[in-house]
PDB file of C-alpha atoms in Angstrom:
ATOM      1  CA  UNK A   1       0.000   0.000   0.000  1.00 79.00           C
ATOM      2  CA  UNK A   2       1.156   3.511  -0.738  1.00 87.00           C
ATOM      3  CA  UNK A   3       1.399   5.596   2.369  1.00 92.00           C
ATOM      4  CA  UNK A   4       2.993   8.714   3.838  1.00 96.00           C
ATOM      5  CA  UNK A   5       3.752   8.842   7.565  1.00 97.00           C
ATOM      6  CA  UNK A   6       4.511  11.944   9.582  1.00 97.00           C
ATOM      7  CA  UNK A   7       4.967  10.982  13.225  1.00 96.00           C
ATOM      8  CA  UNK A   8       5.441  14.444  14.733  1.00 97.00           C
ATOM      9  CA  UNK A   9       2.098  16.144  15.408  1.00 95.00           C
ATOM     10  CA  UNK A  10       3.863  19.265  16.643  1.00 96.00           C
ATOM     11  CA  UNK A  11       7.354  20.709  16.696  1.00 97.00           C
ATOM     12  CA  UNK A  12       8.667  23.762  18.533  1.00 97.00           C
ATOM     13  CA  UNK A  13      11.762  25.715  17.567  1.00 97.00           C
ATOM     14  CA  UNK A  14      13.292  29.074  18.372  1.00 97.00           C
ATOM     15  CA  UNK A  15      13.996  31.691  15.774  1.00 97.00           C
ATOM     16  CA  UNK A  16      17.245  31.222  13.840  1.00 97.00           C
ATOM     17  CA  UNK A  17      17.515  27.570  14.789  1.00 97.00           C
ATOM     18  CA  UNK A  18      17.247  24.678  12.350  1.00 98.00           C
ATOM     19  CA  UNK A  19      14.449  22.131  12.545  1.00 98.00           C
ATOM     20  CA  UNK A  20      13.875  18.752  10.921  1.00 98.00           C
ATOM     21  CA  UNK A  21      10.393  17.497  10.088  1.00 98.00           C
ATOM     22  CA  UNK A  22      10.179  13.765   9.596  1.00 98.00           C
ATOM     23  CA  UNK A  23       8.520  11.916   6.750  1.00 98.00           C
ATOM     24  CA  UNK A  24       8.596   8.258   5.809  1.00 98.00           C
ATOM     25  CA  UNK A  25       6.852   6.699   2.881  1.00 97.00           C
ATOM     26  CA  UNK A  26       5.872   3.351   1.523  1.00 95.00           C
ATOM     27  CA  UNK A  27       5.491   2.479  -2.123  1.00 92.00           C
ATOM     28  CA  UNK A  28       6.336  -0.379  -4.435  1.00 89.00           C
ATOM     29  CA  UNK A  29       6.668   1.913  -7.446  1.00 87.00           C
ATOM     30  CA  UNK A  30      10.289   2.300  -8.565  1.00 86.00           C
ATOM     31  CA  UNK A  31       9.505   5.807  -9.788  1.00 86.00           C
ATOM     32  CA  UNK A  32       7.874   8.270  -7.441  1.00 90.00           C
ATOM     33  CA  UNK A  33       8.025  11.896  -6.391  1.00 92.00           C
ATOM     34  CA  UNK A  34       8.027  13.397  -2.926  1.00 95.00           C
ATOM     35  CA  UNK A  35       6.804  16.905  -2.127  1.00 96.00           C
ATOM     36  CA  UNK A  36       6.628  19.154   0.886  1.00 97.00           C
ATOM     37  CA  UNK A  37       3.899  21.759   1.270  1.00 97.00           C
ATOM     38  CA  UNK A  38       3.375  24.471   3.868  1.00 97.00           C
ATOM     39  CA  UNK A  39      -0.141  25.382   4.983  1.00 96.00           C
ATOM     40  CA  UNK A  40      -0.454  28.583   7.043  1.00 95.00           C
ATOM     41  CA  UNK A  41      -3.555  29.199   9.139  1.00 93.00           C
ATOM     42  CA  UNK A  42      -5.166  30.902   6.141  1.00 91.00           C
ATOM     43  CA  UNK A  43      -5.378  27.501   4.457  1.00 93.00           C
ATOM     44  CA  UNK A  44      -3.527  27.865   1.178  1.00 92.00           C
ATOM     45  CA  UNK A  45      -1.087  25.150   0.175  1.00 94.00           C
ATOM     46  CA  UNK A  46       2.381  26.478  -0.601  1.00 94.00           C
ATOM     47  CA  UNK A  47       4.771  24.198  -2.476  1.00 93.00           C
ATOM     48  CA  UNK A  48       8.230  24.115  -0.873  1.00 96.00           C
ATOM     49  CA  UNK A  49      10.424  21.431  -2.375  1.00 95.00           C
ATOM     50  CA  UNK A  50      10.459  18.293  -4.517  1.00 94.00           C
ATOM     51  CA  UNK A  51      12.586  15.131  -4.537  1.00 94.00           C
ATOM     52  CA  UNK A  52      12.435  12.515  -7.260  1.00 92.00           C
ATOM     53  CA  UNK A  53      13.147   8.893  -6.547  1.00 91.00           C
ATOM     54  CA  UNK A  54      15.958   8.824  -9.095  1.00 91.00           C
ATOM     55  CA  UNK A  55      17.544  12.102  -8.027  1.00 90.00           C
ATOM     56  CA  UNK A  56      21.109  11.507  -6.946  1.00 88.00           C
ATOM     57  CA  UNK A  57      21.388  14.617  -4.831  1.00 93.00           C
ATOM     58  CA  UNK A  58      19.240  15.932  -2.026  1.00 95.00           C
ATOM     59  CA  UNK A  59      16.969  18.762  -3.123  1.00 95.00           C
ATOM     60  CA  UNK A  60      17.530  22.272  -1.774  1.00 96.00           C
ATOM     61  CA  UNK A  61      15.478  25.444  -2.143  1.00 95.00           C
ATOM     62  CA  UNK A  62      16.760  28.391  -0.178  1.00 97.00           C
ATOM     63  CA  UNK A  63      16.341  27.635   3.532  1.00 98.00           C
ATOM     64  CA  UNK A  64      14.650  24.339   2.754  1.00 98.00           C
ATOM     65  CA  UNK A  65      16.505  21.130   2.119  1.00 97.00           C
ATOM     66  CA  UNK A  66      15.384  17.557   1.880  1.00 97.00           C
ATOM     67  CA  UNK A  67      17.284  14.764   3.603  1.00 96.00           C
ATOM     68  CA  UNK A  68      16.432  11.914   1.256  1.00 96.00           C
ATOM     69  CA  UNK A  69      17.403   8.438   2.420  1.00 96.00           C
ATOM     70  CA  UNK A  70      16.006   6.076  -0.161  1.00 94.00           C
ATOM     71  CA  UNK A  71      16.945   2.842   1.567  1.00 94.00           C
ATOM     72  CA  UNK A  72      15.171   3.982   4.715  1.00 96.00           C
ATOM     73  CA  UNK A  73      12.286   5.425   2.676  1.00 96.00           C
ATOM     74  CA  UNK A  74      12.539   8.729   4.437  1.00 97.00           C
ATOM     75  CA  UNK A  75      12.363  12.270   3.090  1.00 97.00           C
ATOM     76  CA  UNK A  76      12.823  14.647   6.005  1.00 98.00           C
ATOM     77  CA  UNK A  77      12.475  18.392   5.522  1.00 98.00           C
ATOM     78  CA  UNK A  78      15.150  20.572   7.074  1.00 98.00           C
ATOM     79  CA  UNK A  79      14.394  24.248   7.620  1.00 98.00           C
ATOM     80  CA  UNK A  80      17.469  26.277   8.449  1.00 96.00           C
ATOM     81  CA  UNK A  81      17.444  29.595  10.305  1.00 96.00           C
ATOM     82  CA  UNK A  82      13.782  29.390  11.301  1.00 97.00           C
ATOM     83  CA  UNK A  83      11.684  32.535  11.082  1.00 97.00           C
ATOM     84  CA  UNK A  84       8.451  33.466  12.849  1.00 97.00           C
ATOM     85  CA  UNK A  85       6.685  33.260   9.494  1.00 97.00           C
ATOM     86  CA  UNK A  86       7.593  29.586   9.259  1.00 98.00           C
ATOM     87  CA  UNK A  87       4.930  28.771  11.861  1.00 98.00           C
ATOM     88  CA  UNK A  88       2.432  26.656   9.948  1.00 97.00           C
ATOM     89  CA  UNK A  89       1.378  23.113   9.212  1.00 97.00           C
ATOM     90  CA  UNK A  90       3.741  21.142   6.990  1.00 98.00           C
ATOM     91  CA  UNK A  91       2.681  18.241   4.829  1.00 98.00           C
ATOM     92  CA  UNK A  92       4.778  15.594   3.147  1.00 98.00           C
ATOM     93  CA  UNK A  93       3.165  14.226  -0.008  1.00 97.00           C
ATOM     94  CA  UNK A  94       3.890  11.570  -2.589  1.00 95.00           C
ATOM     95  CA  UNK A  95       2.813  11.373  -6.189  1.00 90.00           C
ATOM     96  CA  UNK A  96       1.407   7.935  -6.784  1.00 83.00           C
ATOM     97  CA  UNK A  97      -0.043   6.045  -9.700  1.00 79.00           C
ATOM     98  CA  UNK A  98      -3.743   6.051  -9.299  1.00 75.00           C
ATOM     99  CA  UNK A  99      -6.936   4.801 -10.884  1.00 73.00           C
ATOM    100  CA  UNK A 100      -7.322   8.142 -12.676  1.00 71.00           C
ATOM    101  CA  UNK A 101      -3.678   8.673 -13.580  1.00 76.00           C
ATOM    102  CA  UNK A 102      -1.475  10.029 -10.847  1.00 81.00           C
ATOM    103  CA  UNK A 103      -2.465  11.803  -7.654  1.00 86.00           C
ATOM    104  CA  UNK A 104      -0.893  13.298  -4.558  1.00 91.00           C
ATOM    105  CA  UNK A 105      -1.412  11.583  -1.223  1.00 92.00           C
ATOM    106  CA  UNK A 106      -0.566  13.423   1.972  1.00 96.00           C
ATOM    107  CA  UNK A 107       0.743  12.613   5.416  1.00 96.00           C
ATOM    108  CA  UNK A 108      -1.069  13.786   8.550  1.00 96.00           C
ATOM    109  CA  UNK A 109       1.069  16.863   8.823  1.00 97.00           C
ATOM    110  CA  UNK A 110       3.282  18.475  11.441  1.00 98.00           C
ATOM    111  CA  UNK A 111       2.445  21.770  13.099  1.00 97.00           C
ATOM    112  CA  UNK A 112       5.584  23.880  13.454  1.00 98.00           C
ATOM    113  CA  UNK A 113       5.658  26.683  15.997  1.00 98.00           C
ATOM    114  CA  UNK A 114       8.531  29.164  15.859  1.00 98.00           C
ATOM    115  CA  UNK A 115       9.079  31.375  18.891  1.00 97.00           C
ATOM    116  CA  UNK A 116      11.221  34.466  19.361  1.00 94.00           C
TER     117      UNK A 116
ATOM    118  CA  UNK B   1       3.063  31.248 -12.252  1.00 61.00           C
ATOM    119  CA  UNK B   2      -0.022  29.076 -12.574  1.00 67.00           C
ATOM    120  CA  UNK B   3      -2.958  30.328 -10.544  1.00 88.00           C
ATOM    121  CA  UNK B   4      -5.938  28.374  -9.298  1.00 93.00           C
ATOM    122  CA  UNK B   5      -8.882  30.349  -7.962  1.00 93.00           C
ATOM    123  CA  UNK B   6     -11.472  28.828  -5.669  1.00 96.00           C
ATOM    124  CA  UNK B   7     -14.793  30.411  -4.814  1.00 96.00           C
ATOM    125  CA  UNK B   8     -16.278  31.015  -2.336  1.00 97.00           C
ATOM    126  CA  UNK B   9     -13.590  31.118   0.321  1.00 96.00           C
ATOM    127  CA  UNK B  10     -16.161  30.413   2.995  1.00 97.00           C
ATOM    128  CA  UNK B  11     -19.852  29.579   3.060  1.00 97.00           C
ATOM    129  CA  UNK B  12     -22.456  28.927   5.717  1.00 97.00           C
ATOM    130  CA  UNK B  13     -25.566  27.027   4.730  1.00 96.00           C
ATOM    131  CA  UNK B  14     -28.533  25.416   6.383  1.00 97.00           C
ATOM    132  CA  UNK B  15     -28.889  21.686   6.721  1.00 97.00           C
ATOM    133  CA  UNK B  16     -30.637  20.178   3.695  1.00 97.00           C
ATOM    134  CA  UNK B  17     -29.518  22.781   1.192  1.00 97.00           C
ATOM    135  CA  UNK B  18     -26.930  22.365  -1.571  1.00 97.00           C
ATOM    136  CA  UNK B  19     -23.713  24.307  -1.975  1.00 98.00           C
ATOM    137  CA  UNK B  20     -21.595  24.740  -5.102  1.00 98.00           C
ATOM    138  CA  UNK B  21     -17.864  25.376  -4.950  1.00 98.00           C
ATOM    139  CA  UNK B  22     -15.987  26.540  -8.029  1.00 97.00           C
ATOM    140  CA  UNK B  23     -12.385  25.853  -8.952  1.00 95.00           C
ATOM    141  CA  UNK B  24     -10.892  27.781 -11.868  1.00 94.00           C
ATOM    142  CA  UNK B  25      -7.489  27.657 -13.472  1.00 92.00           C
ATOM    143  CA  UNK B  26      -6.887  31.290 -14.388  1.00 91.00           C
ATOM    144  CA  UNK B  27      -3.940  31.185 -16.731  1.00 87.00           C
ATOM    145  CA  UNK B  28      -3.803  27.635 -18.004  1.00 87.00           C
ATOM    146  CA  UNK B  29      -6.104  24.895 -19.180  1.00 88.00           C
ATOM    147  CA  UNK B  30      -6.367  22.100 -16.660  1.00 86.00           C
ATOM    148  CA  UNK B  31      -7.460  18.780 -18.073  1.00 83.00           C
ATOM    149  CA  UNK B  32      -7.285  17.273 -14.603  1.00 89.00           C
ATOM    150  CA  UNK B  33      -8.387  18.772 -11.311  1.00 92.00           C
ATOM    151  CA  UNK B  34      -8.451  17.174  -7.884  1.00 94.00           C
ATOM    152  CA  UNK B  35     -10.783  17.763  -4.952  1.00 96.00           C
ATOM    153  CA  UNK B  36      -9.571  17.285  -1.393  1.00 97.00           C
ATOM    154  CA  UNK B  37     -11.294  17.500   1.963  1.00 97.00           C
ATOM    155  CA  UNK B  38      -9.551  18.517   5.162  1.00 96.00           C
ATOM    156  CA  UNK B  39     -10.843  18.379   8.730  1.00 92.00           C
ATOM    157  CA  UNK B  40      -9.268  20.770  11.278  1.00 88.00           C
ATOM    158  CA  UNK B  41      -5.637  19.999  11.982  1.00 86.00           C
ATOM    159  CA  UNK B  42      -5.810  16.884   9.828  1.00 91.00           C
ATOM    160  CA  UNK B  43      -4.510  15.719   6.496  1.00 94.00           C
ATOM    161  CA  UNK B  44      -5.856  16.388   3.042  1.00 95.00           C
ATOM    162  CA  UNK B  45      -7.939  13.473   1.866  1.00 95.00           C
ATOM    163  CA  UNK B  46      -8.402  13.022  -1.869  1.00 94.00           C
ATOM    164  CA  UNK B  47     -12.093  12.900  -2.689  1.00 96.00           C
ATOM    165  CA  UNK B  48     -12.109  12.651  -6.456  1.00 94.00           C
ATOM    166  CA  UNK B  49     -10.238  13.282  -9.662  1.00 92.00           C
ATOM    167  CA  UNK B  50     -12.032  15.434 -12.185  1.00 90.00           C
ATOM    168  CA  UNK B  51     -11.226  15.069 -15.869  1.00 86.00           C
ATOM    169  CA  UNK B  52     -12.548  17.544 -18.398  1.00 84.00           C
ATOM    170  CA  UNK B  53     -15.386  16.132 -20.448  1.00 82.00           C
ATOM    171  CA  UNK B  54     -15.707  12.869 -18.545  1.00 84.00           C
ATOM    172  CA  UNK B  55     -17.100  11.560 -15.290  1.00 88.00           C
ATOM    173  CA  UNK B  56     -15.125  12.139 -12.147  1.00 92.00           C
ATOM    174  CA  UNK B  57     -13.285   9.274 -10.502  1.00 93.00           C
ATOM    175  CA  UNK B  58     -14.220   9.070  -6.845  1.00 94.00           C
ATOM    176  CA  UNK B  59     -12.133   7.643  -4.025  1.00 93.00           C
ATOM    177  CA  UNK B  60     -13.420   4.718  -2.044  1.00 92.00           C
ATOM    178  CA  UNK B  61     -15.919   5.806   0.565  1.00 94.00           C
ATOM    179  CA  UNK B  62     -16.820   9.106  -1.113  1.00 95.00           C
ATOM    180  CA  UNK B  63     -20.494   9.300  -2.050  1.00 95.00           C
ATOM    181  CA  UNK B  64     -20.722  10.401  -5.661  1.00 93.00           C
ATOM    182  CA  UNK B  65     -24.380  11.320  -5.326  1.00 95.00           C
ATOM    183  CA  UNK B  66     -23.593  13.573  -2.388  1.00 96.00           C
ATOM    184  CA  UNK B  67     -20.525  15.251  -3.819  1.00 97.00           C
ATOM    185  CA  UNK B  68     -21.318  16.046  -7.433  1.00 96.00           C
ATOM    186  CA  UNK B  69     -18.332  17.019  -9.532  1.00 94.00           C
ATOM    187  CA  UNK B  70     -18.586  18.631 -12.923  1.00 91.00           C
ATOM    188  CA  UNK B  71     -15.640  19.545 -15.146  1.00 89.00           C
ATOM    189  CA  UNK B  72     -17.415  21.080 -18.088  1.00 82.00           C
ATOM    190  CA  UNK B  73     -14.550  23.188 -19.399  1.00 88.00           C
ATOM    191  CA  UNK B  74     -10.770  23.187 -19.350  1.00 88.00           C
ATOM    192  CA  UNK B  75     -10.712  25.966 -16.792  1.00 91.00           C
ATOM    193  CA  UNK B  76     -13.574  25.145 -14.452  1.00 93.00           C
ATOM    194  CA  UNK B  77     -14.478  22.290 -12.149  1.00 94.00           C
ATOM    195  CA  UNK B  78     -17.308  22.481  -9.641  1.00 95.00           C
ATOM    196  CA  UNK B  79     -18.057  20.509  -6.498  1.00 97.00           C
ATOM    197  CA  UNK B  80     -21.658  20.527  -5.316  1.00 97.00           C
ATOM    198  CA  UNK B  81     -22.403  19.279  -1.827  1.00 98.00           C
ATOM    199  CA  UNK B  82     -26.007  18.137  -2.050  1.00 97.00           C
ATOM    200  CA  UNK B  83     -28.404  18.035   0.878  1.00 97.00           C
ATOM    201  CA  UNK B  84     -25.665  19.208   3.187  1.00 97.00           C
ATOM    202  CA  UNK B  85     -25.547  18.073   6.806  1.00 96.00           C
ATOM    203  CA  UNK B  86     -23.443  19.331   9.712  1.00 96.00           C
ATOM    204  CA  UNK B  87     -21.007  16.440   9.251  1.00 96.00           C
ATOM    205  CA  UNK B  88     -20.204  17.803   5.789  1.00 97.00           C
ATOM    206  CA  UNK B  89     -18.714  20.886   7.446  1.00 97.00           C
ATOM    207  CA  UNK B  90     -15.076  20.899   6.415  1.00 96.00           C
ATOM    208  CA  UNK B  91     -12.381  22.649   4.401  1.00 97.00           C
ATOM    209  CA  UNK B  92     -12.559  21.739   0.725  1.00 98.00           C
ATOM    210  CA  UNK B  93      -9.591  22.488  -1.481  1.00 97.00           C
ATOM    211  CA  UNK B  94      -9.066  21.925  -5.169  1.00 96.00           C
ATOM    212  CA  UNK B  95      -5.902  21.548  -7.164  1.00 94.00           C
ATOM    213  CA  UNK B  96      -5.063  21.470 -10.833  1.00 91.00           C
ATOM    214  CA  UNK B  97      -2.327  20.013 -12.968  1.00 84.00           C
ATOM    215  CA  UNK B  98      -0.773  22.195 -15.599  1.00 80.00           C
ATOM    216  CA  UNK B  99      -0.946  20.389 -18.943  1.00 78.00           C
ATOM    217  CA  UNK B 100       2.764  20.883 -19.508  1.00 77.00           C
ATOM    218  CA  UNK B 101       3.691  19.642 -16.069  1.00 75.00           C
ATOM    219  CA  UNK B 102       6.191  16.887 -15.665  1.00 73.00           C
ATOM    220  CA  UNK B 103       6.223  14.208 -13.024  1.00 69.00           C
ATOM    221  CA  UNK B 104       8.143  16.460 -10.685  1.00 73.00           C
ATOM    222  CA  UNK B 105       5.900  19.462 -11.083  1.00 79.00           C
ATOM    223  CA  UNK B 106       3.830  20.414  -8.058  1.00 81.00           C
ATOM    224  CA  UNK B 107       0.087  20.647  -8.180  1.00 85.00           C
ATOM    225  CA  UNK B 108      -1.360  24.140  -8.008  1.00 89.00           C
ATOM    226  CA  UNK B 109      -3.872  24.574  -5.218  1.00 93.00           C
ATOM    227  CA  UNK B 110      -6.791  26.907  -4.740  1.00 94.00           C
ATOM    228  CA  UNK B 111      -7.100  28.745  -1.441  1.00 94.00           C
ATOM    229  CA  UNK B 112      -9.819  26.424  -0.208  1.00 96.00           C
ATOM    230  CA  UNK B 113     -13.451  26.797   0.838  1.00 97.00           C
ATOM    231  CA  UNK B 114     -14.517  26.540   4.445  1.00 97.00           C
ATOM    232  CA  UNK B 115     -18.030  25.073   4.550  1.00 97.00           C
ATOM    233  CA  UNK B 116     -20.128  25.296   7.696  1.00 97.00           C
ATOM    234  CA  UNK B 117     -23.503  23.574   7.729  1.00 97.00           C
ATOM    235  CA  UNK B 118     -25.841  24.681  10.496  1.00 96.00           C
TER     236      UNK B 118
END
């Protein structure tokens, strides 16, 4: 079964510190894509970073980086130098083959709280 | 960048009435749109995949007669919650795939609709 697991319901970090949000996945597809989205309290989904299953290097986008460990089936998001505006819910997602083509399935999310 | 507009952003309706939510791709033609449902502080659950000009594909456990999806044009998909009940109160969010997107392209999401049924 294809599944995304986020085991941290909430994480707390101080400004300027780094934080790692955990994500593990399960799929039998040899080709898959992993995404991280940020959802502020307003509700919109903001795309942060992508990692492909065949990518040799870990993805990075500004303060966001992805610690991809394929053998462990984990794709943890690392946010460096946290800012107050980083407080939000963070979702790990996987693109999977689906009855109607491909679709994104999401983990349960992690609520990140950044304090000053 | 690609923009997906969702309307309304919030709606309150009485039990037994129907509510229509619109999802528009503003600057691209989306052959495929997705509808998700999210309860407070919980994950996004895929409800259905909407393909332009054909019937929507619903996920297991989603009542197709209750959640009517229409994708009549390449820029518009609608979700109608029929005979709404308080348990249908939720955050509904749509997303669209750009036709030129590759496997590693993210989906573009609308800003969501918060439905409250009284």
